[in-house]
mmCIF file of C-alpha atoms in Angstrom:
data_model
loop_
_atom_site.group_PDB
_atom_site.id
_atom_site.type_symbol
_atom_site.label_atom_id
_atom_site.label_comp_id
_atom_site.label_asym_id
_atom_site.label_seq_id
_atom_site.Cartn_x
_atom_site.Cartn_y
_atom_site.Cartn_z
ATOM 1 C CA UNK A 24 87.199 190.309 114.564
ATOM 2 C CA UNK A 25 85.570 186.880 114.781
ATOM 3 C CA UNK A 26 87.852 183.902 115.227
ATOM 4 C CA UNK A 27 85.339 181.405 113.872
ATOM 5 C CA UNK A 28 83.735 181.323 110.444
ATOM 6 C CA UNK A 29 81.981 178.605 108.485
ATOM 7 C CA UNK A 30 83.950 178.296 105.246
ATOM 8 C CA UNK A 31 82.170 177.529 101.992
ATOM 9 C CA UNK A 32 83.582 176.628 98.588
ATOM 10 C CA UNK A 33 82.836 180.187 97.365
ATOM 11 C CA UNK A 34 84.991 181.933 99.989
ATOM 12 C CA UNK A 35 88.243 183.522 98.867
ATOM 13 C CA UNK A 36 91.112 182.667 101.190
ATOM 14 C CA UNK A 37 94.157 184.925 101.639
ATOM 15 C CA UNK A 38 97.071 182.949 103.037
ATOM 16 C CA UNK A 39 99.770 184.451 105.264
ATOM 17 C CA UNK A 40 102.172 184.517 102.323
ATOM 18 C CA UNK A 41 99.735 186.519 100.204
ATOM 19 C CA UNK A 42 98.378 183.734 98.012
ATOM 20 C CA UNK A 43 94.686 183.854 97.253
ATOM 21 C CA UNK A 44 92.816 180.686 96.414
ATOM 22 C CA UNK A 45 89.261 179.381 96.499
ATOM 23 C CA UNK A 46 88.372 176.896 99.188
ATOM 24 C CA UNK A 47 88.194 174.043 96.645
ATOM 25 C CA UNK A 48 91.690 174.648 95.361
ATOM 26 C CA UNK A 49 93.036 175.202 98.850
ATOM 27 C CA UNK A 50 91.761 171.879 100.080
ATOM 28 C CA UNK A 51 93.069 170.001 97.048
ATOM 29 C CA UNK A 52 96.627 171.346 96.886
ATOM 30 C CA UNK A 53 97.625 172.445 100.382
ATOM 31 C CA UNK A 54 98.040 169.524 102.755
ATOM 32 C CA UNK A 55 98.378 171.648 105.896
ATOM 33 C CA UNK A 56 96.492 174.743 106.965
ATOM 34 C CA UNK A 57 98.646 177.777 107.914
ATOM 35 C CA UNK A 58 97.721 179.805 110.937
ATOM 36 C CA UNK A 59 94.773 181.806 109.700
ATOM 37 C CA UNK A 60 91.983 183.979 110.986
ATOM 38 C CA UNK A 61 88.676 184.549 109.227
ATOM 39 C CA UNK A 62 86.726 187.777 108.848
ATOM 40 C CA UNK A 63 83.794 188.286 106.464
ATOM 41 C CA UNK A 64 84.713 185.349 104.238
ATOM 42 C CA UNK A 65 88.449 186.150 103.885
ATOM 43 C CA UNK A 66 91.624 185.013 105.639
ATOM 44 C CA UNK A 67 93.608 187.997 106.935
ATOM 45 C CA UNK A 68 96.615 188.356 109.155
ATOM 46 C CA UNK A 69 98.637 185.814 111.058
ATOM 47 C CA UNK A 70 96.803 184.624 114.116
ATOM 48 C CA UNK A 71 97.417 181.891 116.669
ATOM 49 C CA UNK A 72 95.314 178.746 116.513
ATOM 50 C CA UNK A 73 92.570 178.352 119.138
ATOM 51 C CA UNK A 74 93.544 176.500 122.295
ATOM 52 C CA UNK A 75 92.275 172.988 123.054
ATOM 53 C CA UNK A 76 89.776 174.447 125.543
ATOM 54 C CA UNK A 77 88.513 176.913 122.921
ATOM 55 C CA UNK A 78 88.170 174.155 120.337
ATOM 56 C CA UNK A 79 86.143 172.003 122.760
ATOM 57 C CA UNK A 80 83.711 174.870 123.460
ATOM 58 C CA UNK A 81 80.777 175.056 121.066
ATOM 59 C CA UNK A 82 80.639 178.599 119.573
ATOM 60 C CA UNK A 83 77.220 180.194 119.486
ATOM 61 C CA UNK A 84 75.400 179.740 116.195
ATOM 62 C CA UNK A 85 77.809 177.050 114.947
ATOM 63 C CA UNK A 86 76.778 173.377 114.754
ATOM 64 C CA UNK A 87 79.337 170.856 115.887
ATOM 65 C CA UNK A 88 80.326 168.194 113.377
ATOM 66 C CA UNK A 89 78.903 164.727 113.943
ATOM 67 C CA UNK A 90 81.408 162.175 115.265
ATOM 68 C CA UNK A 91 82.949 160.028 112.565
ATOM 69 C CA UNK A 92 81.277 156.620 112.348
ATOM 70 C CA UNK A 93 83.165 153.352 112.093
ATOM 71 C CA UNK A 94 83.536 151.512 108.792
ATOM 72 C CA UNK A 95 81.184 148.771 110.049
ATOM 73 C CA UNK A 96 78.456 151.323 110.845
ATOM 74 C CA UNK A 97 78.753 152.950 107.415
ATOM 75 C CA UNK A 98 78.749 149.567 105.653
ATOM 76 C CA UNK A 99 75.637 148.486 107.558
ATOM 77 C CA UNK A 100 73.787 151.679 106.590
ATOM 78 C CA UNK A 101 74.738 151.350 102.908
ATOM 79 C CA UNK A 102 73.609 147.703 102.945
ATOM 80 C CA UNK A 103 70.207 148.672 104.369
ATOM 81 C CA UNK A 104 69.772 151.389 101.745
ATOM 82 C CA UNK A 105 70.739 148.971 98.957
ATOM 83 C CA UNK A 106 68.296 146.350 100.252
ATOM 84 C CA UNK A 107 65.470 148.896 100.353
ATOM 85 C CA UNK A 108 66.225 150.017 96.807
ATOM 86 C CA UNK A 109 66.434 146.395 95.588
ATOM 87 C CA UNK A 110 63.022 145.679 97.135
ATOM 88 C CA UNK A 111 61.596 148.669 95.237
ATOM 89 C CA UNK A 112 63.032 147.356 91.960
ATOM 90 C CA UNK A 113 61.817 143.804 92.558
ATOM 91 C CA UNK A 114 58.295 144.832 93.509
ATOM 92 C CA UNK A 115 58.161 147.134 90.488
ATOM 93 C CA UNK A 116 58.971 144.152 88.198
ATOM 94 C CA UNK A 117 56.110 142.043 89.596
ATOM 95 C CA UNK A 118 52.602 142.303 88.185
ATOM 96 C CA UNK A 119 50.682 144.644 90.521
ATOM 97 C CA UNK A 120 49.501 143.007 93.772
ATOM 98 C CA UNK A 121 50.597 139.524 92.655
ATOM 99 C CA UNK A 122 53.080 136.921 93.879
ATOM 100 C CA UNK A 123 55.018 134.234 91.957
ATOM 101 C CA UNK A 124 53.514 130.743 92.335
ATOM 102 C CA UNK A 125 54.056 127.121 91.350
ATOM 103 C CA UNK A 126 50.940 125.088 90.523
ATOM 104 C CA UNK A 127 51.309 121.293 90.770
ATOM 105 C CA UNK A 128 50.274 119.742 87.435
ATOM 106 C CA UNK A 129 50.874 116.037 88.184
ATOM 107 C CA UNK A 130 51.129 113.517 91.008
ATOM 108 C CA UNK A 131 49.133 113.101 94.214
ATOM 109 C CA UNK A 132 49.257 116.850 94.970
ATOM 110 C CA UNK A 133 47.621 117.775 91.660
ATOM 111 C CA UNK A 134 46.101 121.260 91.937
ATOM 112 C CA UNK A 135 48.104 122.398 94.954
ATOM 113 C CA UNK A 136 49.417 125.971 94.713
ATOM 114 C CA UNK A 137 52.691 127.128 96.278
ATOM 115 C CA UNK A 138 53.030 130.946 96.594
ATOM 116 C CA UNK A 139 56.658 132.107 96.951
ATOM 117 C CA UNK A 140 57.996 135.126 98.852
ATOM 118 C CA UNK A 141 61.213 135.562 96.864
ATOM 119 C CA UNK A 142 61.919 138.998 98.320
ATOM 120 C CA UNK A 143 62.640 137.316 101.662
ATOM 121 C CA UNK A 144 65.039 134.813 100.073
ATOM 122 C CA UNK A 145 65.362 131.779 97.771
ATOM 123 C CA UNK A 146 62.614 129.146 97.561
ATOM 124 C CA UNK A 147 64.040 125.602 97.665
ATOM 125 C CA UNK A 148 62.419 122.371 96.474
ATOM 126 C CA UNK A 149 63.401 118.835 97.468
ATOM 127 C CA UNK A 150 62.829 115.801 99.655
ATOM 128 C CA UNK A 151 64.498 117.204 102.776
ATOM 129 C CA UNK A 152 62.042 118.608 105.376
ATOM 130 C CA UNK A 153 64.112 121.820 105.562
ATOM 131 C CA UNK A 154 63.035 122.846 102.052
ATOM 132 C CA UNK A 155 60.271 125.400 101.504
ATOM 133 C CA UNK A 156 58.506 122.801 99.345
ATOM 134 C CA UNK A 157 59.020 119.313 100.717
ATOM 135 C CA UNK A 158 58.367 116.736 97.986
ATOM 136 C CA UNK A 159 57.808 113.280 99.446
ATOM 137 C CA UNK A 160 59.023 111.381 96.390
ATOM 138 C CA UNK A 161 62.178 109.237 96.135
ATOM 139 C CA UNK A 162 62.721 110.343 92.521
ATOM 140 C CA UNK A 163 63.370 113.843 93.875
ATOM 141 C CA UNK A 164 66.759 114.744 95.388
ATOM 142 C CA UNK A 165 67.036 116.018 98.953
ATOM 143 C CA UNK A 166 67.909 119.491 97.601
ATOM 144 C CA UNK A 167 66.695 119.378 94.021
ATOM 145 C CA UNK A 168 66.204 122.953 92.809
ATOM 146 C CA UNK A 169 66.006 126.578 93.903
ATOM 147 C CA UNK A 170 64.053 129.611 92.716
ATOM 148 C CA UNK A 171 65.456 133.028 93.603
ATOM 149 C CA UNK A 172 65.265 136.698 92.726
ATOM 150 C CA UNK A 173 68.220 138.317 90.949
ATOM 151 C CA UNK A 174 69.324 141.887 91.839
ATOM 152 C CA UNK A 175 67.746 143.071 88.577
ATOM 153 C CA UNK A 176 64.375 141.624 89.583
ATOM 154 C CA UNK A 177 64.312 138.534 87.356
ATOM 155 C CA UNK A 178 63.165 135.129 88.661
ATOM 156 C CA UNK A 179 65.829 132.451 88.234
ATOM 157 C CA UNK A 180 65.402 128.664 88.495
ATOM 158 C CA UNK A 181 68.567 126.668 89.261
ATOM 159 C CA UNK A 182 69.391 122.965 89.581
ATOM 160 C CA UNK A 183 71.111 122.179 92.910
ATOM 161 C CA UNK A 184 72.945 119.126 91.598
ATOM 162 C CA UNK A 185 69.914 116.827 91.449
ATOM 163 C CA UNK A 186 70.156 113.172 90.427
ATOM 164 C CA UNK A 187 67.222 113.047 88.000
ATOM 165 C CA UNK A 188 67.524 116.505 86.509
ATOM 166 C CA UNK A 189 65.546 119.714 86.017
ATOM 167 C CA UNK A 190 63.495 120.527 82.908
ATOM 168 C CA UNK A 191 61.665 123.600 81.590
ATOM 169 C CA UNK A 192 59.145 123.170 78.774
ATOM 170 C CA UNK A 193 60.628 119.730 78.085
ATOM 171 C CA UNK A 194 64.277 120.833 77.842
ATOM 172 C CA UNK A 195 66.949 119.979 80.464
ATOM 173 C CA UNK A 196 68.341 123.086 82.172
ATOM 174 C CA UNK A 197 70.908 123.967 84.793
ATOM 175 C CA UNK A 198 69.696 127.542 85.152
ATOM 176 C CA UNK A 199 66.693 129.261 83.583
ATOM 177 C CA UNK A 200 64.984 132.645 83.813
ATOM 178 C CA UNK A 201 61.321 131.839 84.472
ATOM 179 C CA UNK A 202 58.474 133.362 82.497
ATOM 180 C CA UNK A 203 54.719 133.159 83.030
ATOM 181 C CA UNK A 204 53.388 129.842 81.747
ATOM 182 C CA UNK A 205 56.678 127.912 81.936
ATOM 183 C CA UNK A 206 56.293 124.190 82.698
ATOM 184 C CA UNK A 207 58.894 123.068 85.247
ATOM 185 C CA UNK A 208 59.575 119.344 85.698
ATOM 186 C CA UNK A 209 61.583 117.824 88.538
ATOM 187 C CA UNK A 210 62.820 114.314 87.844
ATOM 188 C CA UNK A 211 60.855 111.948 85.607
ATOM 189 C CA UNK A 212 57.264 113.009 86.250
ATOM 190 C CA UNK A 213 56.615 115.841 88.767
ATOM 191 C CA UNK A 214 55.456 118.920 86.840
ATOM 192 C CA UNK A 215 54.641 122.504 87.901
ATOM 193 C CA UNK A 216 53.425 125.578 86.078
ATOM 194 C CA UNK A 217 54.934 128.965 86.915
ATOM 195 C CA UNK A 218 52.606 131.967 87.136
ATOM 196 C CA UNK A 219 51.636 135.024 89.167
ATOM 197 C CA UNK A 220 48.510 135.087 91.345
ATOM 198 C CA UNK A 221 46.849 137.732 93.482
ATOM 199 C CA UNK A 222 45.715 136.951 97.035
ATOM 200 C CA UNK A 223 42.156 136.111 95.964
ATOM 201 C CA UNK A 224 43.413 133.525 93.462
ATOM 202 C CA UNK A 225 45.845 132.044 96.001
ATOM 203 C CA UNK A 226 43.042 131.673 98.549
ATOM 204 C CA UNK A 227 40.740 130.113 95.932
ATOM 205 C CA UNK A 228 43.301 127.481 94.896
ATOM 206 C CA UNK A 229 44.068 126.587 98.514
ATOM 207 C CA UNK A 230 40.391 126.092 99.372
ATOM 208 C CA UNK A 231 39.771 123.927 96.308
ATOM 209 C CA UNK A 232 42.822 121.767 97.028
ATOM 210 C CA UNK A 233 41.862 121.297 100.685
ATOM 211 C CA UNK A 234 38.407 120.100 99.648
ATOM 212 C CA UNK A 235 39.942 117.601 97.239
ATOM 213 C CA UNK A 236 42.740 116.191 99.429
ATOM 214 C CA UNK A 237 41.662 116.556 103.076
ATOM 215 C CA UNK A 238 38.819 115.354 105.251
ATOM 216 C CA UNK A 239 36.951 118.498 106.279
ATOM 217 C CA UNK A 240 36.092 117.206 109.768
ATOM 218 C CA UNK A 241 39.340 115.680 111.038
ATOM 219 C CA UNK A 242 41.892 117.569 108.951
ATOM 220 C CA UNK A 243 43.740 114.391 107.873
ATOM 221 C CA UNK A 244 44.001 113.353 104.223
ATOM 222 C CA UNK A 245 41.027 111.582 102.697
ATOM 223 C CA UNK A 246 40.642 108.157 101.105
ATOM 224 C CA UNK A 247 41.261 109.331 97.528
ATOM 225 C CA UNK A 248 44.505 111.054 98.440
ATOM 226 C CA UNK A 249 45.649 108.047 100.492
ATOM 227 C CA UNK A 250 45.060 105.561 97.673
ATOM 228 C CA UNK A 251 46.884 107.740 95.116
ATOM 229 C CA UNK A 252 49.857 108.257 97.444
ATOM 230 C CA UNK A 253 50.006 104.592 98.476
ATOM 231 C CA UNK A 254 50.111 103.432 94.844
ATOM 232 C CA UNK A 255 53.257 105.511 94.417
ATOM 233 C CA UNK A 256 54.747 104.072 97.628
ATOM 234 C CA UNK A 257 53.823 100.550 96.511
ATOM 235 C CA UNK A 258 55.651 101.027 93.198
ATOM 236 C CA UNK A 259 58.718 102.428 94.933
ATOM 237 C CA UNK A 260 58.848 99.515 97.407
ATOM 238 C CA UNK A 261 58.684 97.067 94.486
ATOM 239 C CA UNK A 262 61.565 98.746 92.630
ATOM 240 C CA UNK A 263 63.844 99.163 95.633
ATOM 241 C CA UNK A 264 63.007 96.068 97.666
ATOM 242 C CA UNK A 265 61.683 97.982 100.671
ATOM 243 C CA UNK A 266 59.094 96.626 103.139
ATOM 244 C CA UNK A 267 56.010 98.586 104.147
ATOM 245 C CA UNK A 268 53.068 98.051 106.478
ATOM 246 C CA UNK A 269 49.389 98.974 106.212
ATOM 247 C CA UNK A 270 47.147 99.246 109.295
ATOM 248 C CA UNK A 271 43.372 99.710 109.417
ATOM 249 C CA UNK A 272 41.739 101.106 112.588
ATOM 250 C CA UNK A 273 38.074 101.134 113.566
ATOM 251 C CA UNK A 274 36.670 102.921 116.641
ATOM 252 C CA UNK A 275 34.898 100.363 118.819
ATOM 253 C CA UNK A 276 31.128 100.756 119.256
ATOM 254 C CA UNK A 277 31.111 104.122 117.504
ATOM 255 C CA UNK A 278 27.468 103.666 116.479
ATOM 256 C CA UNK A 279 26.518 103.504 120.162
ATOM 257 C CA UNK A 280 28.286 106.833 120.745
ATOM 258 C CA UNK A 281 26.276 108.473 117.955
ATOM 259 C CA UNK A 282 23.006 106.931 119.129
ATOM 260 C CA UNK A 283 23.577 107.869 122.781
ATOM 261 C CA UNK A 284 25.104 111.337 122.532
ATOM 262 C CA UNK A 285 24.247 112.479 119.007
ATOM 263 C CA UNK A 286 26.293 113.009 115.856
ATOM 264 C CA UNK A 287 27.925 116.304 116.985
ATOM 265 C CA UNK A 288 29.527 114.448 119.911
ATOM 266 C CA UNK A 289 30.475 111.644 117.526
ATOM 267 C CA UNK A 290 32.251 114.243 115.380
ATOM 268 C CA UNK A 291 34.181 115.416 118.449
ATOM 269 C CA UNK A 292 35.317 111.839 119.061
ATOM 270 C CA UNK A 293 36.517 111.511 115.455
ATOM 271 C CA UNK A 294 38.495 114.757 115.687
ATOM 272 C CA UNK A 295 40.136 113.808 118.986
ATOM 273 C CA UNK A 296 40.925 110.322 117.695
ATOM 274 C CA UNK A 297 42.692 111.805 114.649
ATOM 275 C CA UNK A 298 44.659 114.190 116.838
ATOM 276 C CA UNK A 299 45.902 111.423 119.142
ATOM 277 C CA UNK A 300 46.952 109.176 116.271
ATOM 278 C CA UNK A 301 48.850 111.998 114.540
ATOM 279 C CA UNK A 302 50.823 112.499 117.759
ATOM 280 C CA UNK A 303 51.998 108.869 117.518
ATOM 281 C CA UNK A 304 53.148 108.857 113.871
ATOM 282 C CA UNK A 305 56.181 110.121 111.944
ATOM 283 C CA UNK A 306 56.135 112.853 109.318
ATOM 284 C CA UNK A 307 56.848 110.296 106.594
ATOM 285 C CA UNK A 308 53.912 108.081 107.630
ATOM 286 C CA UNK A 309 50.582 108.615 105.874
ATOM 287 C CA UNK A 310 47.440 108.670 108.033
ATOM 288 C CA UNK A 311 43.991 109.073 106.474
ATOM 289 C CA UNK A 312 40.303 108.820 107.194
ATOM 290 C CA UNK A 313 39.202 105.833 105.146
ATOM 291 C CA UNK A 314 35.467 106.183 105.736
ATOM 292 C CA UNK A 315 33.071 106.755 108.647
ATOM 293 C CA UNK A 316 34.874 105.726 111.855
ATOM 294 C CA UNK A 317 37.549 103.777 109.937
ATOM 295 C CA UNK A 318 41.099 105.094 109.489
ATOM 296 C CA UNK A 319 44.174 103.789 107.679
ATOM 297 C CA UNK A 320 47.911 104.199 108.290
ATOM 298 C CA UNK A 321 50.791 103.528 105.874
ATOM 299 C CA UNK A 322 54.198 102.901 107.489
ATOM 300 C CA UNK A 323 56.986 103.312 104.953
ATOM 301 C CA UNK A 324 60.152 101.125 105.100
ATOM 302 C CA UNK A 325 58.861 99.417 108.251
ATOM 303 C CA UNK A 326 58.827 95.732 109.185
ATOM 304 C CA UNK A 327 56.217 93.955 111.267
ATOM 305 C CA UNK A 328 57.942 94.312 114.648
ATOM 306 C CA UNK A 329 58.265 98.083 114.311
ATOM 307 C CA UNK A 330 54.725 98.471 112.992
ATOM 308 C CA UNK A 331 53.322 96.441 115.902
ATOM 309 C CA UNK A 332 54.959 98.827 118.364
ATOM 310 C CA UNK A 333 53.408 101.843 116.607
ATOM 311 C CA UNK A 334 49.935 100.276 116.490
ATOM 312 C CA UNK A 335 50.034 99.277 120.160
ATOM 313 C CA UNK A 336 51.066 102.811 121.105
ATOM 314 C CA UNK A 337 48.094 104.152 119.160
ATOM 315 C CA UNK A 338 45.720 101.699 120.826
ATOM 316 C CA UNK A 339 47.074 102.650 124.259
ATOM 317 C CA UNK A 340 46.869 106.398 123.494
ATOM 318 C CA UNK A 341 43.169 106.020 122.666
ATOM 319 C CA UNK A 342 42.197 104.036 125.772
ATOM 320 C CA UNK A 343 44.541 105.774 128.249
ATOM 321 C CA UNK A 344 42.316 108.820 128.858
ATOM 322 C CA UNK A 345 38.606 109.570 128.237
ATOM 323 C CA UNK A 346 37.717 111.830 125.322
ATOM 324 C CA UNK A 347 36.523 115.281 126.410
ATOM 325 C CA UNK A 348 33.241 116.200 124.688
ATOM 326 C CA UNK A 349 30.327 118.565 125.212
ATOM 327 C CA UNK A 350 28.428 115.599 126.680
ATOM 328 C CA UNK A 351 31.231 114.962 129.163
ATOM 329 C CA UNK A 352 34.141 112.483 129.163
ATOM 330 C CA UNK A 353 33.656 109.349 127.046
ATOM 331 C CA UNK A 354 35.770 106.183 127.177
ATOM 332 C CA UNK A 355 36.889 105.146 123.698
ATOM 333 C CA UNK A 356 38.811 102.104 122.428
ATOM 334 C CA UNK A 357 40.008 101.070 118.971
ATOM 335 C CA UNK A 358 40.689 97.821 117.129
ATOM 336 C CA UNK A 359 43.237 97.398 114.364
ATOM 337 C CA UNK A 360 44.329 95.088 111.569
ATOM 338 C CA UNK A 361 48.002 95.224 110.558
ATOM 339 C CA UNK A 362 49.558 93.841 107.375
ATOM 340 C CA UNK A 363 53.301 93.525 106.754
ATOM 341 C CA UNK A 364 54.140 93.717 103.050
ATOM 342 C CA UNK A 365 57.482 91.975 102.478
ATOM 343 C CA UNK A 366 59.452 93.205 99.467
ATOM 344 C CA UNK A 367 59.643 89.746 97.834
ATOM 345 C CA UNK A 368 55.845 89.417 97.910
ATOM 346 C CA UNK A 369 55.002 92.856 96.488
ATOM 347 C CA UNK A 370 55.260 91.875 92.788
ATOM 348 C CA UNK A 371 52.499 89.288 93.274
ATOM 349 C CA UNK A 372 49.919 91.552 94.945
ATOM 350 C CA UNK A 373 48.146 94.811 94.203
ATOM 351 C CA UNK A 374 47.333 97.517 96.732
ATOM 352 C CA UNK A 375 43.609 96.757 96.819
ATOM 353 C CA UNK A 376 44.320 93.151 97.745
ATOM 354 C CA UNK A 377 46.691 94.183 100.527
ATOM 355 C CA UNK A 378 44.113 96.510 102.085
ATOM 356 C CA UNK A 379 41.549 93.702 101.920
ATOM 357 C CA UNK A 380 43.905 91.443 103.901
ATOM 358 C CA UNK A 381 44.407 94.181 106.522
ATOM 359 C CA UNK A 382 40.624 94.475 106.749
ATOM 360 C CA UNK A 383 40.390 90.740 107.452
ATOM 361 C CA UNK A 384 42.836 91.209 110.341
ATOM 362 C CA UNK A 385 40.648 94.039 111.652
ATOM 363 C CA UNK A 386 37.604 91.767 111.509
ATOM 364 C CA UNK A 387 39.428 89.147 113.613
ATOM 365 C CA UNK A 388 40.372 91.832 116.166
ATOM 366 C CA UNK A 389 36.700 92.794 116.504
ATOM 367 C CA UNK A 390 35.610 89.161 116.810
ATOM 368 C CA UNK A 391 38.262 88.521 119.480
ATOM 369 C CA UNK A 392 36.836 91.112 121.865
ATOM 370 C CA UNK A 393 37.839 94.528 120.444
ATOM 371 C CA UNK A 394 40.515 96.909 121.787
ATOM 372 C CA UNK A 395 43.326 94.863 120.246
ATOM 373 C CA UNK A 396 45.566 94.611 117.164
ATOM 374 C CA UNK A 397 45.717 91.564 114.888
ATOM 375 C CA UNK A 398 48.518 91.255 112.348
ATOM 376 C CA UNK A 399 49.885 89.084 109.527
ATOM 377 C CA UNK A 400 52.246 89.164 106.549
ATOM 378 C CA UNK A 401 51.425 89.389 102.870
ATOM 379 C CA UNK A 402 52.684 85.861 102.131
ATOM 380 C CA UNK A 403 50.528 84.279 104.844
ATOM 381 C CA UNK A 404 47.362 86.200 105.693
ATOM 382 C CA UNK A 405 46.228 83.954 108.542
ATOM 383 C CA UNK A 406 46.296 86.323 111.587
ATOM 384 C CA UNK A 407 48.973 85.554 114.155
#
């Protein structure tokens, strides 16, 4: 007679006291197993239990039970399964091969598209650099709003306690389930449109926006973008009494570089110049190619002394090492004109006039021998 038998729920068990019961009933009602032996699916006779050594030996043809896992291991596995199933639900609720997007409908970033990977986590909008969409606008709170995916696959927009509010299709909201075509407004004027786009559409929008906002050669923003952004900064400085500085830079004797080495080498100089200047500026500063070999820098909430330090660092970074080009190393210098715009003077001047004054300072720097910075304030534009 075999001592070991794999019991199924269909087996009939005969206990030592003569009771017969199916395996299901036996397991439910009897807390302890009597001493039993198994033969051909039935329990017969009173037998001794196997010894510890016998229990530790794997009988032939019988699989050993897997060791019981800890609660943490089981919880982790269930969490992974739930996440996988949630992903399936979410993807199934999306239009095929498309991703949710926000298209900027107003402001200096008009036309910029922001695709969102909501399966990976919430998408946050605000002024803080940690946000997925950093909005460089003082009317926007540091953490203004959040877009996330619900377990059921819906897309939810939520206000994160913003100062100037969150609106959908003109109505103030605290939380809103987004639908295709919804107009989302953050604060008084920044508007987005919610939609779904496939990868071809996303790529198309990004290329169009880059052509509109950025200089194709140097990769910095272009003149149009700079002027639009600076008008906003100018208005903010007026309202809040903040100073700002504008600096114009012009590469010295750039025409000679083009005439001597050719325009491709001149392009290399422009690209390297832009790279070196970007290394010297803050994220909140705005640096742009203004035209040809002329560049412009806006320094927010900065007084003259601080702006002078930045401009001198830029000048030194340009002259400190030759520019590497296909024609070999080339020594390059730059001249600059710096204007401090005091808050009390801002109401009496427009942006165009301020840039003209900075250009006059640049002219004096060129006339004084190049490779230098000339500066002044908005109330007295005679260079110091």
